[in-house]
Short mmCIF file of C-alpha atoms and ligand atoms in Angstrom, two decimals:
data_model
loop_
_atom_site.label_atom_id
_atom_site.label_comp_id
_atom_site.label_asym_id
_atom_site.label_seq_id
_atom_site.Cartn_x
_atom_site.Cartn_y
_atom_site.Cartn_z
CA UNK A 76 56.68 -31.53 115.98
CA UNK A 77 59.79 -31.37 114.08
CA UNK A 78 60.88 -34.51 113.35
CA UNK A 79 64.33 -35.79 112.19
CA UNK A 80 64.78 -39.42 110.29
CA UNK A 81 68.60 -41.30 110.57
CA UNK A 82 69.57 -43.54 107.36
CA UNK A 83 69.61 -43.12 103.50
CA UNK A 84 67.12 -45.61 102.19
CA UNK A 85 63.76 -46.58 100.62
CA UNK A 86 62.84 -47.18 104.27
CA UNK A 87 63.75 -43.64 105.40
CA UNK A 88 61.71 -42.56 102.42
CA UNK A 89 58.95 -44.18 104.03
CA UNK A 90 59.18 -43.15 106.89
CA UNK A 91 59.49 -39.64 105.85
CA UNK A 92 56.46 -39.39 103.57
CA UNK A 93 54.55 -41.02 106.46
CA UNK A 94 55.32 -38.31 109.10
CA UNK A 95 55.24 -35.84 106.53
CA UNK A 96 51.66 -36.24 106.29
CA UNK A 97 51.24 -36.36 109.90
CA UNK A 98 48.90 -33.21 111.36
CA UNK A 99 51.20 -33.30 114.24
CA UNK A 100 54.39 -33.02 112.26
CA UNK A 101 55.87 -29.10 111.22
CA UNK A 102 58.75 -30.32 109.26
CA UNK A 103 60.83 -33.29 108.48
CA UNK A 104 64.84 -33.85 108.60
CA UNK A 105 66.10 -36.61 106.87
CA UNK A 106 70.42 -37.35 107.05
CA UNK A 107 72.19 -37.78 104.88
CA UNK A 108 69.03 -38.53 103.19
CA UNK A 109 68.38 -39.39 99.27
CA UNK A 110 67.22 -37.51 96.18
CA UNK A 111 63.68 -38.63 97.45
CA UNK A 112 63.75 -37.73 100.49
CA UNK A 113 65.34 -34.34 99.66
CA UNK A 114 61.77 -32.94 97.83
CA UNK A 115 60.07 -33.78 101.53
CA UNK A 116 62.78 -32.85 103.91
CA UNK A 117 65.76 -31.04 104.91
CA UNK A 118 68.63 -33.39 103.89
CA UNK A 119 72.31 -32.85 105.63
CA UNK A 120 75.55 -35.07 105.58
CA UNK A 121 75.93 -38.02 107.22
CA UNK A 122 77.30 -37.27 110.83
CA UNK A 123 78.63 -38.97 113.69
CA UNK A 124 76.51 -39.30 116.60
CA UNK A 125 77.51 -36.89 118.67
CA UNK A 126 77.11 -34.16 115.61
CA UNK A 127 73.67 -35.91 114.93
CA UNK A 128 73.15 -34.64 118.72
CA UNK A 129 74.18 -31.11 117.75
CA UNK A 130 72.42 -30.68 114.68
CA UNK A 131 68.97 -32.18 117.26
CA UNK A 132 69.80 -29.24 119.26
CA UNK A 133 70.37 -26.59 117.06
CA UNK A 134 67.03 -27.53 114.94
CA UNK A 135 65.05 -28.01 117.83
CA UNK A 136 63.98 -31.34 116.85
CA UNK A 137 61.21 -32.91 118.73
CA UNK A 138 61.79 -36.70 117.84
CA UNK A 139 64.70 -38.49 116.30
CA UNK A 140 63.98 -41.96 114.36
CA UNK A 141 66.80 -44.07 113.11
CA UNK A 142 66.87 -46.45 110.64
CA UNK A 143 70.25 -48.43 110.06
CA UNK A 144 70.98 -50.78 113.14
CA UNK A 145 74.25 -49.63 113.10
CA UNK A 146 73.75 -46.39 115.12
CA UNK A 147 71.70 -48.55 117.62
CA UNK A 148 74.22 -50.70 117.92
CA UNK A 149 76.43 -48.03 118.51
CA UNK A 150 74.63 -46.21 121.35
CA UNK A 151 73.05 -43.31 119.68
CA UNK A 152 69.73 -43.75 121.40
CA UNK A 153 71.91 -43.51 125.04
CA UNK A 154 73.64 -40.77 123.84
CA UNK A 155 70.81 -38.66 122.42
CA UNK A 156 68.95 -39.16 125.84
CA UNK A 157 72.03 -38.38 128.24
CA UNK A 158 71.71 -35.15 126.07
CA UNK A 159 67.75 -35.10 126.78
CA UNK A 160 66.95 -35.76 123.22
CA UNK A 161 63.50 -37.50 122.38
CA UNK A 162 64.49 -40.55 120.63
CA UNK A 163 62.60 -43.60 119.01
CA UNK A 164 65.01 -46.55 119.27
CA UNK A 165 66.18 -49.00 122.19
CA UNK A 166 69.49 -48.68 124.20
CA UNK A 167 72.83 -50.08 123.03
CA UNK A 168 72.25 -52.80 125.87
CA UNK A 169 68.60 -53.91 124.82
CA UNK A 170 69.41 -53.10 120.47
CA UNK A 171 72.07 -56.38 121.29
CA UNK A 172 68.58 -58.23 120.15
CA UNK A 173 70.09 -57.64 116.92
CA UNK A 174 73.72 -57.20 117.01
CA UNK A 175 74.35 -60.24 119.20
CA UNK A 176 72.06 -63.54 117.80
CA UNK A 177 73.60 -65.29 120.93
CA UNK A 178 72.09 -62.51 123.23
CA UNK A 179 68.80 -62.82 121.06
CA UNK A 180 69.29 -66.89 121.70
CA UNK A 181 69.47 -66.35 125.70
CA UNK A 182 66.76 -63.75 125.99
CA UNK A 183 64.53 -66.80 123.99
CA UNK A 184 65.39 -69.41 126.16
CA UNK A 185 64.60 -67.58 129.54
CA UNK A 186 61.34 -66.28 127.92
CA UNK A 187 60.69 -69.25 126.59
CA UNK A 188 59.98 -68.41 122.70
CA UNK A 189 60.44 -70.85 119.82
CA UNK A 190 63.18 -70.40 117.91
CA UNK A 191 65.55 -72.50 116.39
CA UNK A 192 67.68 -75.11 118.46
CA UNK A 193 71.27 -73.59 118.64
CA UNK A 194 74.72 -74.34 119.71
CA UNK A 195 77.53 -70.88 120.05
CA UNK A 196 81.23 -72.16 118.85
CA UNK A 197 84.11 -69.90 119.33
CA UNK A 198 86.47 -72.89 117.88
CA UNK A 199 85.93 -73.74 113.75
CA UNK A 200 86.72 -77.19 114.72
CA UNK A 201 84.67 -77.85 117.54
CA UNK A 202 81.83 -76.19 115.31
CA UNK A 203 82.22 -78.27 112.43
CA UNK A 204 82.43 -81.75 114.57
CA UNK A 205 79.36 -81.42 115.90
CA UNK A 206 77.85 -80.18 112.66
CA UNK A 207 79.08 -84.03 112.17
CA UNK A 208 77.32 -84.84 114.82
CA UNK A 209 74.00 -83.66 113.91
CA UNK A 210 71.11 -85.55 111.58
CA UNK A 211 70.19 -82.72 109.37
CA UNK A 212 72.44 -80.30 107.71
CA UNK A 213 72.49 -77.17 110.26
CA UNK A 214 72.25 -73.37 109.14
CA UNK A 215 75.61 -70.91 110.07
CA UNK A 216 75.37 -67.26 111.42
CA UNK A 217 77.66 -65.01 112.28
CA UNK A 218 77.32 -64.21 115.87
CA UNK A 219 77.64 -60.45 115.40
CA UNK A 220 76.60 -57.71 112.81
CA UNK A 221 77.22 -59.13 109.38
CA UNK A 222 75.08 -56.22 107.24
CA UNK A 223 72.30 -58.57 106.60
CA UNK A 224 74.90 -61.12 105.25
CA UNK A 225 76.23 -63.64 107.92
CA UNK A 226 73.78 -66.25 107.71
CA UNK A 227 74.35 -69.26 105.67
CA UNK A 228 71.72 -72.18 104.72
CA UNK A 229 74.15 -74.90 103.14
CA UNK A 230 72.40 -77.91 101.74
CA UNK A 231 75.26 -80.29 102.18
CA UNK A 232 77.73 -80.47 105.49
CA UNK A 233 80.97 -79.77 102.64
CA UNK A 234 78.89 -75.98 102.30
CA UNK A 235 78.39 -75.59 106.14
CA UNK A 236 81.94 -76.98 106.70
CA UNK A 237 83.02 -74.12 103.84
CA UNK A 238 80.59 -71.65 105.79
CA UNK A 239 82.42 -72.00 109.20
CA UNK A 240 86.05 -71.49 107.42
CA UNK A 241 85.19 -68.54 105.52
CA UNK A 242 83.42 -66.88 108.66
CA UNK A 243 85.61 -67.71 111.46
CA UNK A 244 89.27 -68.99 110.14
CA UNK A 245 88.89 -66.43 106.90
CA UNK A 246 87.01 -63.78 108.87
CA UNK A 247 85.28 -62.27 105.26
CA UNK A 248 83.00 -60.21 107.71
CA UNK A 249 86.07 -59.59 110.29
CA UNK A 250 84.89 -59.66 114.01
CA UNK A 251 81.32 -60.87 113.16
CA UNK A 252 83.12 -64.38 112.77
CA UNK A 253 84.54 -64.65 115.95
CA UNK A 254 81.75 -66.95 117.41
CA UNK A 255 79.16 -68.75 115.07
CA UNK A 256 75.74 -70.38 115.78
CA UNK A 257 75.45 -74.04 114.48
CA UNK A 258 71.28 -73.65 114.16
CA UNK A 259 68.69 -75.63 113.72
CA UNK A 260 67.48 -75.94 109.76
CA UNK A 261 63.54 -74.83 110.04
CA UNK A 262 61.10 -74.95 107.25
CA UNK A 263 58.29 -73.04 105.84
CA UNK A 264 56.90 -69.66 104.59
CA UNK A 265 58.51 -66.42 106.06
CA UNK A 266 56.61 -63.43 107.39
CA UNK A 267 57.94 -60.28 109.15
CA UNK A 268 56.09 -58.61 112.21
CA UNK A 269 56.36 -55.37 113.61
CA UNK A 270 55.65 -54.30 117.35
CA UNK A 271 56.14 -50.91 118.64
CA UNK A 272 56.27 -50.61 122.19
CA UNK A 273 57.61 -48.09 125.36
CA UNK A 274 58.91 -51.29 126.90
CA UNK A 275 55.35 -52.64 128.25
CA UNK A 276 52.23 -51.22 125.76
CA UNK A 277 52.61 -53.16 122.69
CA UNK A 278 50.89 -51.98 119.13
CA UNK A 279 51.15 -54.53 116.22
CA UNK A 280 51.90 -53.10 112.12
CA UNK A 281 50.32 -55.16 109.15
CA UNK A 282 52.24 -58.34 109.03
CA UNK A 283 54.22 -58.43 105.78
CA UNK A 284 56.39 -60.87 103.35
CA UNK A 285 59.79 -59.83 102.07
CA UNK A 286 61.47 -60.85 99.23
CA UNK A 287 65.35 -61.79 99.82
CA UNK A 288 66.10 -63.50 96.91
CA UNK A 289 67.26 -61.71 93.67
CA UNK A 290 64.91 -63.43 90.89
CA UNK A 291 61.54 -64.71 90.41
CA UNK A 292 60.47 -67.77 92.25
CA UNK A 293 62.97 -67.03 95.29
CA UNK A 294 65.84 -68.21 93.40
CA UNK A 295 69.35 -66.43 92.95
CA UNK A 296 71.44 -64.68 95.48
CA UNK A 297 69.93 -63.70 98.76
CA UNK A 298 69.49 -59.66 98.35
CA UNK A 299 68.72 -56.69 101.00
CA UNK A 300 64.90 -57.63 99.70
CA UNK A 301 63.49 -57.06 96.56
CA UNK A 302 59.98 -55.80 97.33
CA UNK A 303 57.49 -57.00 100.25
CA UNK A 304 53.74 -56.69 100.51
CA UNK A 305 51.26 -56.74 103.49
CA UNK A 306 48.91 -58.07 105.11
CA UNK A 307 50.21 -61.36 104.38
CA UNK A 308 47.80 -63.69 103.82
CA UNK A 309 50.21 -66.33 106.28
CA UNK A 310 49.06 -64.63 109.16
CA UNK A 311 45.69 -63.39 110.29
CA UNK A 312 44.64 -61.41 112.98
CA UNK A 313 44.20 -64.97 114.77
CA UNK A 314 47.76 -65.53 114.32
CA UNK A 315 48.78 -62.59 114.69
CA UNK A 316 47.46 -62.30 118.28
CA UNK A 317 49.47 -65.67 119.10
CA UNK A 318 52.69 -64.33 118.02
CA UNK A 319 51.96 -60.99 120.21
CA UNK A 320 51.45 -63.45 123.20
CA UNK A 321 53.81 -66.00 122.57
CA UNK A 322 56.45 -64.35 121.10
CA UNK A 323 56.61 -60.39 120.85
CA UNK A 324 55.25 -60.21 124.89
CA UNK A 325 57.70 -62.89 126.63
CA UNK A 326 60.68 -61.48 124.49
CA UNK A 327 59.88 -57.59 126.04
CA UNK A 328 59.40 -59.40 129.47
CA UNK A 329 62.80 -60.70 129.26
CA UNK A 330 64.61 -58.13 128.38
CA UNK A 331 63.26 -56.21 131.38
CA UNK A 332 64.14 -58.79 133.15
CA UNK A 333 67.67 -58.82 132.69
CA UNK A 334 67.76 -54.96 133.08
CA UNK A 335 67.91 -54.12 129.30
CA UNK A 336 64.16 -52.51 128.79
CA UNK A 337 63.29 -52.30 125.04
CA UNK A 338 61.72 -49.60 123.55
CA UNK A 339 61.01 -48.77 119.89
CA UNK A 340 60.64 -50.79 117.02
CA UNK A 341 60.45 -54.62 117.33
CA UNK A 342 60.66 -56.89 114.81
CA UNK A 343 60.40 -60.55 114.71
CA UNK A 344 61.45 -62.27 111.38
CA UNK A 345 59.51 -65.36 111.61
CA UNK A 346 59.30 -68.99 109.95
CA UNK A 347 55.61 -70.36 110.24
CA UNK A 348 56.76 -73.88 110.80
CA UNK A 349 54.51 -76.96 111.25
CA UNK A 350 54.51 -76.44 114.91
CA UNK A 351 53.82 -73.02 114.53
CA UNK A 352 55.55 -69.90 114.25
CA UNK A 353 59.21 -69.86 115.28
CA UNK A 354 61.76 -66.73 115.57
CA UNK A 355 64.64 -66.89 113.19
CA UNK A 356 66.14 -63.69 114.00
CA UNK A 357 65.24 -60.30 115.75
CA UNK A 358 65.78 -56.52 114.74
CA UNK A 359 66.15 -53.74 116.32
CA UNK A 360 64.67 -51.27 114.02
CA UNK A 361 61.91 -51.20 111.10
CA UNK A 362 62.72 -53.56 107.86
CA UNK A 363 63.54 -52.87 104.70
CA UNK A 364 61.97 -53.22 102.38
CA UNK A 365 58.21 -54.15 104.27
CA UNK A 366 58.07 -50.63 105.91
CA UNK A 367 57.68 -49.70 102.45
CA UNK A 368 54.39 -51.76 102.68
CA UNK A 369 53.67 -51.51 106.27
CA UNK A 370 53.30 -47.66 106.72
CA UNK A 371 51.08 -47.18 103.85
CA UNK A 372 48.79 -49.03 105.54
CA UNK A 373 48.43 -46.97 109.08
CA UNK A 374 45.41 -45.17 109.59
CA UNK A 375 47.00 -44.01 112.98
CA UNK A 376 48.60 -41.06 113.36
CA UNK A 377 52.42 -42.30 112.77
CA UNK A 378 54.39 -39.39 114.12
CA UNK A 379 52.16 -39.69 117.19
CA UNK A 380 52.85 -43.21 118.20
CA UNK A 381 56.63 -42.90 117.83
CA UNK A 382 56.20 -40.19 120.38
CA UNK A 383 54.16 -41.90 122.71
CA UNK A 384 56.58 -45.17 122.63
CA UNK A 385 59.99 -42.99 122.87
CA UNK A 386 58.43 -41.40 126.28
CA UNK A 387 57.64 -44.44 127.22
CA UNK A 388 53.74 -43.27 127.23
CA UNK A 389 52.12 -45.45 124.95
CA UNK A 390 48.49 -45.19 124.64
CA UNK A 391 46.68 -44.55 121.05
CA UNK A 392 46.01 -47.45 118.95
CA UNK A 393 47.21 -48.29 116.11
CA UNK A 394 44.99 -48.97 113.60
CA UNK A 395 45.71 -50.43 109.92
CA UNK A 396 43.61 -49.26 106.78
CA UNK A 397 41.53 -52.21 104.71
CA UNK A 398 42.95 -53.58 101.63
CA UNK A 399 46.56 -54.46 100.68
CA UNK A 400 50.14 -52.71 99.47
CA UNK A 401 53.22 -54.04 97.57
CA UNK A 402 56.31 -52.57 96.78
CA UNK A 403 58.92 -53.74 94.22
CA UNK A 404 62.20 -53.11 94.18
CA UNK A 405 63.78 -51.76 90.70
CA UNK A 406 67.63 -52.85 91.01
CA UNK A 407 70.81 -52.15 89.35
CA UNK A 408 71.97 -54.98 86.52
CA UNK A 409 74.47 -56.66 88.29
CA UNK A 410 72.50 -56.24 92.03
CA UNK A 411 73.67 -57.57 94.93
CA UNK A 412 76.76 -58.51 93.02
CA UNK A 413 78.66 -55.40 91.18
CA UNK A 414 76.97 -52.49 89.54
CA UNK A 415 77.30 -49.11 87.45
CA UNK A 416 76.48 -46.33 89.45
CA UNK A 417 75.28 -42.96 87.73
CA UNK A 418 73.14 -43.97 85.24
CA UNK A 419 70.25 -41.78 84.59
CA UNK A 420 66.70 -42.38 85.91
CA UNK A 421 63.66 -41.62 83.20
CA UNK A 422 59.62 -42.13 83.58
CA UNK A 423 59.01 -41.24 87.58
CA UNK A 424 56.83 -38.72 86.52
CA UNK A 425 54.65 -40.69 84.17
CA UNK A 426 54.67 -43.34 86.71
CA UNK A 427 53.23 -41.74 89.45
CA UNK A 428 50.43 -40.53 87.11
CA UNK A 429 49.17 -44.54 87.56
CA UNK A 430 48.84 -43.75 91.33
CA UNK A 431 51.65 -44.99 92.91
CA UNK A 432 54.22 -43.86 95.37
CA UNK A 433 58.16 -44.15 94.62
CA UNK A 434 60.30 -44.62 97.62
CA UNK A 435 64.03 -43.79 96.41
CA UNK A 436 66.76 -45.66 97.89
CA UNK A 437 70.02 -45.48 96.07
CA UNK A 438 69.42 -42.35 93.87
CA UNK A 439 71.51 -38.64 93.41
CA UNK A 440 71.00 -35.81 91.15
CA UNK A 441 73.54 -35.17 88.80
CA UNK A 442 73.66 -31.74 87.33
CA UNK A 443 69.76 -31.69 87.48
CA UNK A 444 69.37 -35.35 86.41
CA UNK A 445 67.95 -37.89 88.67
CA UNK A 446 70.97 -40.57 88.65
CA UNK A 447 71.35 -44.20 90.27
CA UNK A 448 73.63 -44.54 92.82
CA UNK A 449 73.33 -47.59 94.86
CA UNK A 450 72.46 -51.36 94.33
CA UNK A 451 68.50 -51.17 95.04
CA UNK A 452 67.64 -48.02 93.18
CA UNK A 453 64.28 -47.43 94.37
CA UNK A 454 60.69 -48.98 95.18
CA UNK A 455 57.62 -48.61 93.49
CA UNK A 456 54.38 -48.61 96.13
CA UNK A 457 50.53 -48.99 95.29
CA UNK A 458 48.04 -49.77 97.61
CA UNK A 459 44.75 -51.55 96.35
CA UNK A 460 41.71 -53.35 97.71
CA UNK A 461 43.49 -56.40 97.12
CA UNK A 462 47.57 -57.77 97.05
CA UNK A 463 46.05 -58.45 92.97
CA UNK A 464 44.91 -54.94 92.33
CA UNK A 465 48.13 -53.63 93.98
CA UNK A 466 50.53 -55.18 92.14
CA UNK A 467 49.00 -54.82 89.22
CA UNK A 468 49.31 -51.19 89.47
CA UNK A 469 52.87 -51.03 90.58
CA UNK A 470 53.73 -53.37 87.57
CA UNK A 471 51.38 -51.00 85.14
CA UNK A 472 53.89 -48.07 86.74
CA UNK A 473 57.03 -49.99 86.25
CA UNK A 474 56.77 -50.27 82.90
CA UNK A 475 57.16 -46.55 82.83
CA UNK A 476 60.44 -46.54 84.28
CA UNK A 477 63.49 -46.66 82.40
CA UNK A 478 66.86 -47.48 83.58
CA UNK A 479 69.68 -49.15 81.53
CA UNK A 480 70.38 -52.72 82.55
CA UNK A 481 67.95 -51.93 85.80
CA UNK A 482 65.57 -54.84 86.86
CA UNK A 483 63.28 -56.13 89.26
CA UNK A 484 61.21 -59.23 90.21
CA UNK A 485 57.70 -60.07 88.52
CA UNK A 486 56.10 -62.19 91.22
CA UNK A 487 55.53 -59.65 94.09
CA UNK A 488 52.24 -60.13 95.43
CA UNK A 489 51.14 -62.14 92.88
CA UNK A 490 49.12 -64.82 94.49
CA UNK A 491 48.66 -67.93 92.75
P1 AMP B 634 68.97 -63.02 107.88
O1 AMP B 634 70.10 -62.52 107.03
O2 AMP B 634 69.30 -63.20 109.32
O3 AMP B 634 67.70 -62.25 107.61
O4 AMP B 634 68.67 -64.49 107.36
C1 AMP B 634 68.61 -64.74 106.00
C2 AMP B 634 67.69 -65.87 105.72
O5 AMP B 634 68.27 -67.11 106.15
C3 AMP B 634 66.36 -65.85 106.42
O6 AMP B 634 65.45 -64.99 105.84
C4 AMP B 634 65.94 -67.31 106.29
O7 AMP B 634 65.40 -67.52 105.01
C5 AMP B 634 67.24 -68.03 106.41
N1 AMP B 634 67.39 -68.62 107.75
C6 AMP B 634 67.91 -68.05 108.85
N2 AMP B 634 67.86 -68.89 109.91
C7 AMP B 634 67.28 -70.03 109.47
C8 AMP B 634 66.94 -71.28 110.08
N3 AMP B 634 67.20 -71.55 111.35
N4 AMP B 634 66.35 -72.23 109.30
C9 AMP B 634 66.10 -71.99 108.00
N5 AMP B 634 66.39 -70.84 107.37
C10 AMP B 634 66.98 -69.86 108.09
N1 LIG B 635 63.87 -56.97 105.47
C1 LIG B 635 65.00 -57.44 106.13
C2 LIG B 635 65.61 -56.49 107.05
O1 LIG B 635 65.21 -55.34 107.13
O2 LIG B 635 66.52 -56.88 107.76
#
């Protein structure tokens, strides 16, 4: 197969080493691609959809995977298949999972999956009178595609009242802030599961824990994720098989019900509550930064199973190796607020002699020299028998890395 990968990060890094190594797989595309990706696979510009189309054709590529949401949202799985492209992804119509939480919200309540209690407001001051209204201080999203930034968890109503202005009368993410969810405040540990399914078959990934927050302890600004690790501990395979029949099942059965059939990559962001586990938002695509985590972890042929679920023919299993991975994030100083860019990259080399695998995500080369160029500059991987002797190593390799002003979080899968 010849296989082409849509998006620019430490995900599509992932994802590219992983069907690199596939038996089934001839070559690998990856646009527009990073300086990691570029020593496993034939990196182009970025492209509009319709060129992404052309460029299928003209490379005879077998299967297309995308990353960012964005081209989901925009139709590019529709498009590729009007053009009788092999695609992994859902439909505009059932990727809304994502870019609409109210859609997400309605598909829930038919199906009948926990989730947060929520109210849609199209009116800031209808929205913040019955924030009044309610007992406990309420959490704020953006209705629509924020880039991972349109939720807010205030701790007083002034910061929720503050929230609603600056989404909906200030619009700092424009048309994401035309309707907000008022929502439900939940508590307790996050985990992130992954189903892959042609719209009926269903195959469950490692579960894994991200890490939003910039700084150790989960405090600071809330980040893209700073490094994830899996299997999670939270959930076991007990667990897990609830979630696949309370909440990953009914949700696929309801979008099929409303005429929107999902296929691809499902994943559930979760809150493992008191009363169990709870959905606080869907995606339509794999996470960053657990499929840094996840994939390592597939015994299964990858390349395979994306196949199977974009032809709606999914049969093989997927099974998960023993044993543990984590992934850290090495950020720019200054991360997610502003940063240098260009600022040479020393030690990968020496690093990888400890055993680990570097996922680039905002990296260039510069006259030769390997150079940052984005706000998470890249993730360090190790797998080990255990989420201990994991991190361990990818702290061991870390240390080998140099990068002026760069720095990332010390409590990764470090279980105490
Ligand atoms: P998101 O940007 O949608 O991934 O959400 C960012 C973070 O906001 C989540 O990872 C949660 O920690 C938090 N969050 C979202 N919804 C809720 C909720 N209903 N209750 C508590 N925390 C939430
Ligand atoms: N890990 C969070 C996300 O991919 O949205």
């Amino acid at each position: 197969m010849r296989v082409m990968v849509i998006g620019s990060g430490g995900r599509e890094h992932a994802l590219c080493w992983k069907l690199a190594a596939s038996p089934s797989v001839e070559k690998v595309f990856c646009l527009p691609g990073n300086a990691g990706t570029m020593e496993i696979a034939e990196t182009g510009p970025a492209r509009s959809i319709a060129e992404l189309a052309d460029f299928a054709h003209q490379k005879g590529i077998d299967l297309t995977v995308v990353g960012p949401e964005a081209y989901l949202a925009e139709g590019i799985v529709d498009c590729f298949r009007e053009r009788g492209l092999t695609i992994f992804g859902p439909t505009q119509a059932a990727a809304r999972i994502e870019s609409s939480k109210f859609f997400a919200k309605e598909v829930m309540a038919r199906a009948g999956v926990p989730t947060a209690a929520s109210r849609r407001f199209t009116d800031p001051i209808e929205a913040k009178e019955y924030v009044e209204s309610l007992a406990e201080v309420p959490v704020i999203k953006a209705d629509g595609l924020a880039a991972g930034k349109g939720v807010f968890v205030p701790e007083t109503r002034e910061e929720a009242f503050a929230a609603i202005d600056q989404l909906m009368v200030s619009r700092i993410y424009g048309s994401a802030g035309k309707s907000v969810l008022v929502e439900e405040r939940l508590r307790g540990p996050e985990a992130s599961v992954f189903a892959l399914t042609d719209g009926k078959e269903v195959r469950l990934f490692p579960p894994a824990q991200d890490h939003k927050r910039a700084y150790d302890g989960d405090q600071g600004p809330n980040t893209g994720g700073m490094g994830a690790f899996a299997p999670t501990p939270l959930v076991d395979r007990g667990l897990l098989a609830e979630i696949e029949e309370t909440i990953i099942r009914p949700t696929l059965e309801g979008l099929a019900a409303l005429g929107t059939p999902y296929t691809g990559l499902l994943y559930a962001g979760l809150m493992l509550t008191q009363q169990g586990p709870k959905v606080i938002e869907f995606n339509c695509r794999f996470g960053d930064p657990e499929t840094q985590v996840v994939l390592p972890l597939v015994k299964s042929d990858l390349a395979g199973l994306l196949w199977e679920a974009a032809v709606g023919k999914l049969k093989s299993p997927l099974e998960w190796e023993d044993g543990a991975a984590v992934s850290v994030v090495l950020a720019s100083g200054g991360y997610p607020g502003t940063y240098q860019k260009g600022i040479p990259i020393f030690g990968l080399a020496e690093a990888k002699e400890l055993g680990v695998e570097i996922f680039h995500a905002g990296t260039s080369l510069k006259d030769g020299q390997l150079v940052t160029g984005g706000g998470r500059i890249l993730n360090v991987m190790a797998r080990g028998n255990s989420l201990h002797q994991a991190s361990a190593k990818v702290y061991a390799a870390l240390e080998k890395i140099r990068v002026k002003d760069a720095f990332f979080r010390r409590d990764i899968g470090i279980i105490r």
